[in-house]
Amino acid sequence: MLAHAGMANSTTIQRPESQTMKKTMLALGVAAAQMFAVGAFAQGEVGGVKKPPPATAASPQEKAAARAERRAEGAEAVKQNKDGEVGRSKAPPPAAKATPEEKAAARAQRKAEGAEAIKKQPSGEVGPTK
């Protein structure tokens, strides 16, 4: 009988591993609930629906006037931008390419300036020497 009573006690006693498992699952459940709650509050009021303020109905004459104004603005924008795309800004004109003679003259000038700077370099300064 003692053996049987001992078996009954060992099955009813909770082991530390199962308590750890319960605490872990509880923590994960709380974290998941917080994630869903944050998402719900980020979307607006919980339980209520936000409605935009009621708009005043425009008369057909007002609608026509607004449509004509938008069309005039659109036509003006198309006239200002020759390629037809209203949202795109105009690119600056391309720079004129230098001729080979201009490139050679600029290269010679840079080379002369560099040589002059090396000649004027103080003797104690670190740098390339010739």
Tab-separated table of N, CA and C in Angstrom:
chain	number	residue	atom	x	y	z
A	1	MET	N	0.799	-1.183	0.000
A	1	MET	CA	0.000	0.000	0.000
A	1	MET	C	0.855	1.267	0.000
A	2	LEU	N	1.974	1.193	0.651
A	2	LEU	CA	2.838	2.361	0.640
A	2	LEU	C	3.355	2.660	-0.764
A	3	ALA	N	3.636	1.614	-1.496
A	3	ALA	CA	4.134	1.831	-2.854
A	3	ALA	C	3.061	2.519	-3.704
A	4	HIS	N	1.831	2.081	-3.521
A	4	HIS	CA	0.758	2.672	-4.290
A	4	HIS	C	0.525	4.140	-3.867
A	5	ALA	N	0.602	4.403	-2.589
A	5	ALA	CA	0.415	5.772	-2.098
A	5	ALA	C	1.544	6.676	-2.591
A	6	GLY	N	2.751	6.148	-2.660
A	6	GLY	CA	3.893	6.923	-3.149
A	6	GLY	C	3.735	7.271	-4.617
A	7	MET	N	3.180	6.377	-5.392
A	7	MET	CA	2.964	6.625	-6.814
A	7	MET	C	1.928	7.735	-7.010
A	8	ALA	N	0.926	7.730	-6.177
A	8	ALA	CA	-0.121	8.743	-6.313
A	8	ALA	C	0.444	10.123	-6.012
A	9	ASN	N	1.315	10.222	-5.034
A	9	ASN	CA	1.887	11.517	-4.688
A	9	ASN	C	2.825	12.019	-5.777
A	10	SER	N	3.564	11.141	-6.405
A	10	SER	CA	4.522	11.594	-7.412
A	10	SER	C	3.820	12.120	-8.659
A	11	THR	N	2.652	11.657	-8.975
A	11	THR	CA	1.951	12.146	-10.160
A	11	THR	C	1.220	13.459	-9.888
A	12	THR	N	0.849	13.742	-8.651
A	12	THR	CA	0.121	14.968	-8.350
A	12	THR	C	1.059	16.130	-8.060
A	13	ILE	N	2.303	15.875	-7.743
A	13	ILE	CA	3.258	16.950	-7.465
A	13	ILE	C	3.731	17.515	-8.800
A	14	GLN	N	3.692	18.851	-8.903
A	14	GLN	CA	4.152	19.479	-10.135
A	14	GLN	C	5.666	19.561	-10.117
A	15	ARG	N	6.233	19.285	-11.240
A	15	ARG	CA	7.687	19.353	-11.367
A	15	ARG	C	8.092	20.779	-11.714
A	16	PRO	N	9.303	21.158	-11.418
A	16	PRO	CA	9.754	22.527	-11.729
A	16	PRO	C	9.728	22.821	-13.228
A	17	GLU	N	9.930	21.800	-14.078
A	17	GLU	CA	9.932	22.042	-15.520
A	17	GLU	C	8.553	22.502	-16.001
A	18	SER	N	7.499	21.926	-15.473
A	18	SER	CA	6.163	22.298	-15.913
A	18	SER	C	5.806	23.705	-15.432
A	19	GLN	N	6.297	24.115	-14.267
A	19	GLN	CA	6.057	25.480	-13.794
A	19	GLN	C	6.785	26.472	-14.689
A	20	THR	N	7.988	26.131	-15.077
A	20	THR	CA	8.749	27.003	-15.963
A	20	THR	C	8.041	27.129	-17.304
A	21	MET	N	7.514	26.026	-17.779
A	21	MET	CA	6.785	26.029	-19.046
A	21	MET	C	5.544	26.919	-18.948
A	22	LYS	N	4.822	26.838	-17.835
A	22	LYS	CA	3.628	27.661	-17.661
A	22	LYS	C	3.990	29.144	-17.624
A	23	LYS	N	5.068	29.478	-16.923
A	23	LYS	CA	5.480	30.881	-16.842
A	23	LYS	C	5.917	31.403	-18.211
A	24	THR	N	6.600	30.568	-18.963
A	24	THR	CA	7.047	30.974	-20.295
A	24	THR	C	5.849	31.211	-21.211
A	25	MET	N	4.890	30.309	-21.166
A	25	MET	CA	3.703	30.450	-22.011
A	25	MET	C	2.884	31.679	-21.604
A	26	LEU	N	2.811	31.947	-20.309
A	26	LEU	CA	2.096	33.125	-19.837
A	26	LEU	C	2.779	34.399	-20.353
A	27	ALA	N	4.106	34.443	-20.271
A	27	ALA	CA	4.845	35.619	-20.745
A	27	ALA	C	4.657	35.802	-22.250
A	28	LEU	N	4.692	34.718	-23.009
A	28	LEU	CA	4.496	34.822	-24.453
A	28	LEU	C	3.074	35.274	-24.783
A	29	GLY	N	2.100	34.807	-24.015
A	29	GLY	CA	0.717	35.223	-24.231
A	29	GLY	C	0.517	36.699	-23.962
A	30	VAL	N	1.130	37.198	-22.899
A	30	VAL	CA	1.020	38.626	-22.582
A	30	VAL	C	1.691	39.457	-23.672
A	31	ALA	N	2.852	39.010	-24.150
A	31	ALA	CA	3.549	39.753	-25.206
A	31	ALA	C	2.723	39.777	-26.489
A	32	ALA	N	2.093	38.663	-26.839
A	32	ALA	CA	1.255	38.622	-28.046
A	32	ALA	C	0.051	39.540	-27.891
A	33	ALA	N	-0.558	39.573	-26.722
A	33	ALA	CA	-1.705	40.446	-26.489
A	33	ALA	C	-1.299	41.912	-26.622
A	34	GLN	N	-0.119	42.255	-26.133
A	34	GLN	CA	0.343	43.639	-26.250
A	34	GLN	C	0.568	44.020	-27.709
A	35	MET	N	1.113	43.091	-28.492
A	35	MET	CA	1.345	43.393	-29.910
A	35	MET	C	0.026	43.683	-30.621
A	36	PHE	N	-1.006	42.887	-30.356
A	36	PHE	CA	-2.288	43.117	-31.007
A	36	PHE	C	-2.935	44.399	-30.502
A	37	ALA	N	-2.775	44.713	-29.237
A	37	ALA	CA	-3.364	45.924	-28.682
A	37	ALA	C	-2.714	47.159	-29.300
A	38	VAL	N	-1.402	47.142	-29.484
A	38	VAL	CA	-0.704	48.283	-30.080
A	38	VAL	C	-1.189	48.486	-31.509
A	39	GLY	N	-1.364	47.403	-32.249
A	39	GLY	CA	-1.858	47.525	-33.618
A	39	GLY	C	-3.257	48.096	-33.667
A	40	ALA	N	-4.094	47.710	-32.731
A	40	ALA	CA	-5.467	48.210	-32.713
A	40	ALA	C	-5.498	49.697	-32.375
A	41	PHE	N	-4.705	50.140	-31.414
A	41	PHE	CA	-4.690	51.553	-31.047
A	41	PHE	C	-4.054	52.404	-32.136
A	42	ALA	N	-3.130	51.834	-32.910
A	42	ALA	CA	-2.485	52.603	-33.969
A	42	ALA	C	-3.466	52.918	-35.088
A	43	GLN	N	-4.493	52.116	-35.246
A	43	GLN	CA	-5.450	52.328	-36.317
A	43	GLN	C	-6.509	53.365	-35.955
A	44	GLY	N	-6.621	53.732	-34.747
A	44	GLY	CA	-7.604	54.746	-34.371
A	44	GLY	C	-8.309	54.347	-33.100
A	45	GLU	N	-9.465	54.888	-32.923
A	45	GLU	CA	-10.226	54.611	-31.715
A	45	GLU	C	-10.659	53.155	-31.692
A	46	VAL	N	-10.507	52.541	-30.553
A	46	VAL	CA	-10.923	51.153	-30.411
A	46	VAL	C	-12.407	51.134	-30.087
A	47	GLY	N	-13.179	50.366	-30.824
A	47	GLY	CA	-14.606	50.253	-30.565
A	47	GLY	C	-15.435	51.318	-31.252
A	48	GLY	N	-14.841	52.375	-31.697
A	48	GLY	CA	-15.583	53.438	-32.356
A	48	GLY	C	-15.063	53.638	-33.760
A	49	VAL	N	-15.866	54.240	-34.582
A	49	VAL	CA	-15.464	54.494	-35.957
A	49	VAL	C	-15.355	56.001	-36.133
A	50	LYS	N	-14.195	56.435	-36.618
A	50	LYS	CA	-14.033	57.865	-36.880
A	50	LYS	C	-14.648	58.170	-38.231
A	51	LYS	N	-15.479	59.165	-38.250
A	51	LYS	CA	-16.098	59.570	-39.499
A	51	LYS	C	-15.607	60.967	-39.846
A	52	PRO	N	-15.410	61.229	-41.113
A	52	PRO	CA	-15.009	62.576	-41.493
A	52	PRO	C	-16.162	63.542	-41.259
A	53	PRO	N	-15.854	64.796	-41.096
A	53	PRO	CA	-16.934	65.769	-40.888
A	53	PRO	C	-17.816	65.812	-42.130
A	54	PRO	N	-19.081	66.053	-41.943
A	54	PRO	CA	-19.976	66.069	-43.109
A	54	PRO	C	-19.609	67.198	-44.061
A	55	ALA	N	-19.516	66.866	-45.328
A	55	ALA	CA	-19.166	67.860	-46.340
A	55	ALA	C	-20.441	68.537	-46.823
A	56	THR	N	-20.309	69.804	-47.128
A	56	THR	CA	-21.466	70.511	-47.661
A	56	THR	C	-21.598	70.141	-49.131
A	57	ALA	N	-22.770	69.896	-49.545
A	57	ALA	CA	-23.010	69.511	-50.932
A	57	ALA	C	-22.781	70.712	-51.840
A	58	ALA	N	-22.020	70.484	-52.907
A	58	ALA	CA	-21.749	71.563	-53.852
A	58	ALA	C	-22.826	71.561	-54.922
A	59	SER	N	-23.177	72.741	-55.323
A	59	SER	CA	-24.191	72.856	-56.372
A	59	SER	C	-23.558	72.506	-57.724
A	60	PRO	N	-24.343	72.175	-58.702
A	60	PRO	CA	-23.771	71.855	-60.022
A	60	PRO	C	-22.955	72.999	-60.616
A	61	GLN	N	-23.358	74.248	-60.323
A	61	GLN	CA	-22.599	75.392	-60.832
A	61	GLN	C	-21.216	75.458	-60.171
A	62	GLU	N	-21.162	75.191	-58.856
A	62	GLU	CA	-19.872	75.194	-58.150
A	62	GLU	C	-18.973	74.080	-58.660
A	63	LYS	N	-19.554	72.899	-58.911
A	63	LYS	CA	-18.771	71.787	-59.438
A	63	LYS	C	-18.206	72.125	-60.813
A	64	ALA	N	-19.009	72.725	-61.658
A	64	ALA	CA	-18.558	73.089	-63.000
A	64	ALA	C	-17.450	74.137	-62.937
A	65	ALA	N	-17.597	75.123	-62.038
A	65	ALA	CA	-16.578	76.167	-61.908
A	65	ALA	C	-15.256	75.564	-61.412
A	66	ALA	N	-15.340	74.656	-60.440
A	66	ALA	CA	-14.121	74.026	-59.920
A	66	ALA	C	-13.457	73.166	-60.991
A	67	ARG	N	-14.279	72.459	-61.788
A	67	ARG	CA	-13.735	71.613	-62.856
A	67	ARG	C	-13.043	72.476	-63.911
A	68	ALA	N	-13.637	73.596	-64.267
A	68	ALA	CA	-13.042	74.499	-65.260
A	68	ALA	C	-11.720	75.071	-64.744
A	69	GLU	N	-11.691	75.394	-63.454
A	69	GLU	CA	-10.459	75.928	-62.863
A	69	GLU	C	-9.343	74.878	-62.884
A	70	ARG	N	-9.674	73.636	-62.538
A	70	ARG	CA	-8.661	72.564	-62.561
A	70	ARG	C	-8.154	72.319	-63.978
A	71	ARG	N	-9.060	72.343	-64.932
A	71	ARG	CA	-8.647	72.133	-66.327
A	71	ARG	C	-7.725	73.253	-66.797
A	72	ALA	N	-8.039	74.501	-66.419
A	72	ALA	CA	-7.201	75.635	-66.818
A	72	ALA	C	-5.810	75.501	-66.195
A	73	GLU	N	-5.750	75.112	-64.923
A	73	GLU	CA	-4.446	74.924	-64.264
A	73	GLU	C	-3.662	73.802	-64.934
A	74	GLY	N	-4.341	72.727	-65.297
A	74	GLY	CA	-3.666	71.614	-65.969
A	74	GLY	C	-3.132	72.010	-67.332
A	75	ALA	N	-3.926	72.768	-68.087
A	75	ALA	CA	-3.487	73.213	-69.411
A	75	ALA	C	-2.277	74.128	-69.291
A	76	GLU	N	-2.276	75.011	-68.294
A	76	GLU	CA	-1.134	75.910	-68.081
A	76	GLU	C	0.123	75.116	-67.721
A	77	ALA	N	-0.048	74.090	-66.883
A	77	ALA	CA	1.104	73.273	-66.489
A	77	ALA	C	1.669	72.519	-67.680
A	78	VAL	N	0.821	72.035	-68.570
A	78	VAL	CA	1.289	71.322	-69.756
A	78	VAL	C	2.024	72.277	-70.686
A	79	LYS	N	1.538	73.514	-70.800
A	79	LYS	CA	2.207	74.495	-71.664
A	79	LYS	C	3.604	74.824	-71.137
A	80	GLN	N	3.737	74.894	-69.814
A	80	GLN	CA	5.042	75.225	-69.226
A	80	GLN	C	6.045	74.089	-69.377
A	81	ASN	N	5.577	72.871	-69.397
A	81	ASN	CA	6.464	71.713	-69.495
A	81	ASN	C	6.253	71.091	-70.872
A	82	LYS	N	7.214	71.239	-71.761
A	82	LYS	CA	7.057	70.843	-73.149
A	82	LYS	C	6.906	69.332	-73.337
A	83	ASP	N	7.546	68.522	-72.459
A	83	ASP	CA	7.508	67.081	-72.692
A	83	ASP	C	6.200	66.457	-72.223
A	84	GLY	N	5.270	67.226	-71.678
A	84	GLY	CA	3.950	66.726	-71.366
A	84	GLY	C	3.786	66.155	-69.981
A	85	GLU	N	4.852	65.907	-69.256
A	85	GLU	CA	4.747	65.361	-67.903
A	85	GLU	C	4.721	66.514	-66.921
A	86	VAL	N	3.620	66.668	-66.242
A	86	VAL	CA	3.414	67.824	-65.377
A	86	VAL	C	4.279	67.758	-64.140
A	87	GLY	N	4.447	66.574	-63.533
A	87	GLY	CA	5.153	66.468	-62.266
A	87	GLY	C	6.661	66.502	-62.376
A	88	ARG	N	7.186	66.306	-63.551
A	88	ARG	CA	8.637	66.207	-63.698
A	88	ARG	C	9.255	67.581	-63.888
A	89	SER	N	10.364	67.829	-63.237
A	89	SER	CA	11.027	69.113	-63.386
A	89	SER	C	11.918	69.069	-64.626
A	90	LYS	N	12.129	70.232	-65.198
A	90	LYS	CA	12.949	70.310	-66.404
A	90	LYS	C	14.417	70.093	-66.054
A	91	ALA	N	15.091	69.326	-66.892
A	91	ALA	CA	16.510	69.073	-66.688
A	91	ALA	C	17.298	70.257	-67.232
A	92	PRO	N	18.426	70.557	-66.612
A	92	PRO	CA	19.240	71.657	-67.137
A	92	PRO	C	19.810	71.266	-68.498
A	93	PRO	N	20.094	72.243	-69.347
A	93	PRO	CA	20.653	71.912	-70.662
A	93	PRO	C	22.018	71.248	-70.498
A	94	PRO	N	22.347	70.337	-71.374
A	94	PRO	CA	23.635	69.652	-71.233
A	94	PRO	C	24.797	70.621	-71.433
A	95	ALA	N	25.850	70.409	-70.680
A	95	ALA	CA	27.030	71.272	-70.777
A	95	ALA	C	27.750	70.981	-72.098
A	96	ALA	N	28.298	72.029	-72.691
A	96	ALA	CA	29.021	71.864	-73.948
A	96	ALA	C	30.299	71.072	-73.691
A	97	LYS	N	30.564	70.115	-74.562
A	97	LYS	CA	31.760	69.293	-74.395
A	97	LYS	C	32.981	70.096	-74.796
A	98	ALA	N	34.058	69.871	-74.073
A	98	ALA	CA	35.305	70.570	-74.368
A	98	ALA	C	35.988	69.895	-75.557
A	99	THR	N	36.616	70.717	-76.380
A	99	THR	CA	37.353	70.183	-77.522
A	99	THR	C	38.663	69.584	-77.021
A	100	PRO	N	39.307	68.721	-77.791
A	100	PRO	CA	40.601	68.159	-77.362
A	100	PRO	C	41.649	69.237	-77.077
A	101	GLU	N	41.603	70.352	-77.837
A	101	GLU	CA	42.571	71.433	-77.601
A	101	GLU	C	42.331	72.087	-76.237
A	102	GLU	N	41.049	72.299	-75.889
A	102	GLU	CA	40.730	72.898	-74.580
A	102	GLU	C	41.141	71.970	-73.444
A	103	LYS	N	40.925	70.663	-73.632
A	103	LYS	CA	41.329	69.693	-72.606
A	103	LYS	C	42.833	69.705	-72.415
A	104	ALA	N	43.585	69.753	-73.531
A	104	ALA	CA	45.053	69.763	-73.447
A	104	ALA	C	45.542	71.039	-72.769
A	105	ALA	N	44.907	72.173	-73.072
A	105	ALA	CA	45.323	73.445	-72.463
A	105	ALA	C	45.044	73.417	-70.955
A	106	ALA	N	43.891	72.882	-70.545
A	106	ALA	CA	43.576	72.804	-69.115
A	106	ALA	C	44.530	71.858	-68.404
A	107	ARG	N	44.880	70.747	-69.049
A	107	ARG	CA	45.820	69.779	-68.454
A	107	ARG	C	47.200	70.429	-68.267
A	108	ALA	N	47.651	71.167	-69.271
A	108	ALA	CA	48.954	71.834	-69.177
A	108	ALA	C	48.933	72.878	-68.061
A	109	GLN	N	47.835	73.603	-67.926
A	109	GLN	CA	47.735	74.618	-66.873
A	109	GLN	C	47.784	73.960	-65.491
A	110	ARG	N	47.042	72.855	-65.304
A	110	ARG	CA	47.067	72.162	-64.006
A	110	ARG	C	48.461	71.628	-63.705
A	111	LYS	N	49.125	71.116	-64.715
A	111	LYS	CA	50.473	70.571	-64.522
A	111	LYS	C	51.445	71.680	-64.123
A	112	ALA	N	51.316	72.840	-64.763
A	112	ALA	CA	52.189	73.970	-64.433
A	112	ALA	C	51.914	74.465	-63.009
A	113	GLU	N	50.651	74.546	-62.628
A	113	GLU	CA	50.314	74.981	-61.270
A	113	GLU	C	50.853	73.995	-60.237
A	114	GLY	N	50.775	72.719	-60.522
A	114	GLY	CA	51.293	71.706	-59.604
A	114	GLY	C	52.802	71.803	-59.460
A	115	ALA	N	53.491	72.021	-60.587
A	115	ALA	CA	54.946	72.150	-60.531
A	115	ALA	C	55.342	73.388	-59.734
A	116	GLU	N	54.625	74.479	-59.926
A	116	GLU	CA	54.910	75.717	-59.183
A	116	GLU	C	54.689	75.514	-57.685
A	117	ALA	N	53.627	74.782	-57.317
A	117	ALA	CA	53.350	74.535	-55.908
A	117	ALA	C	54.453	73.676	-55.288
A	118	ILE	N	54.973	72.729	-56.026
A	118	ILE	CA	56.055	71.883	-55.502
A	118	ILE	C	57.323	72.696	-55.300
A	119	LYS	N	57.611	73.640	-56.216
A	119	LYS	CA	58.807	74.472	-56.086
A	119	LYS	C	58.712	75.388	-54.866
A	120	LYS	N	57.514	75.873	-54.561
A	120	LYS	CA	57.334	76.784	-53.441
A	120	LYS	C	57.186	76.057	-52.111
A	121	GLN	N	57.192	74.727	-52.129
A	121	GLN	CA	56.990	73.942	-50.910
A	121	GLN	C	58.162	74.150	-49.951
A	122	PRO	N	57.896	74.430	-48.655
A	122	PRO	CA	58.990	74.587	-47.688
A	122	PRO	C	59.773	73.276	-47.537
A	123	SER	N	61.036	73.400	-47.158
A	123	SER	CA	61.903	72.221	-47.100
A	123	SER	C	61.497	71.242	-46.008
A	124	GLY	N	60.899	71.689	-44.912
A	124	GLY	CA	60.551	70.801	-43.826
A	124	GLY	C	59.204	70.105	-44.012
A	125	GLU	N	58.479	70.429	-45.024
A	125	GLU	CA	57.145	69.861	-45.223
A	125	GLU	C	57.263	68.473	-45.847
A	126	VAL	N	56.416	67.588	-45.383
A	126	VAL	CA	56.426	66.227	-45.895
A	126	VAL	C	55.618	66.169	-47.167
A	127	GLY	N	56.132	65.499	-48.165
A	127	GLY	CA	55.417	65.374	-49.425
A	127	GLY	C	56.354	64.851	-50.479
A	128	PRO	N	55.854	64.635	-51.684
A	128	PRO	CA	56.715	64.130	-52.754
A	128	PRO	C	57.771	65.158	-53.135
A	129	THR	N	58.951	64.699	-53.353
A	129	THR	CA	60.042	65.600	-53.761
A	129	THR	C	60.621	65.091	-55.081
A	130	LYS	N	61.201	66.024	-55.831
A	130	LYS	CA	61.815	65.647	-57.114
A	130	LYS	C	63.270	65.996	-57.096
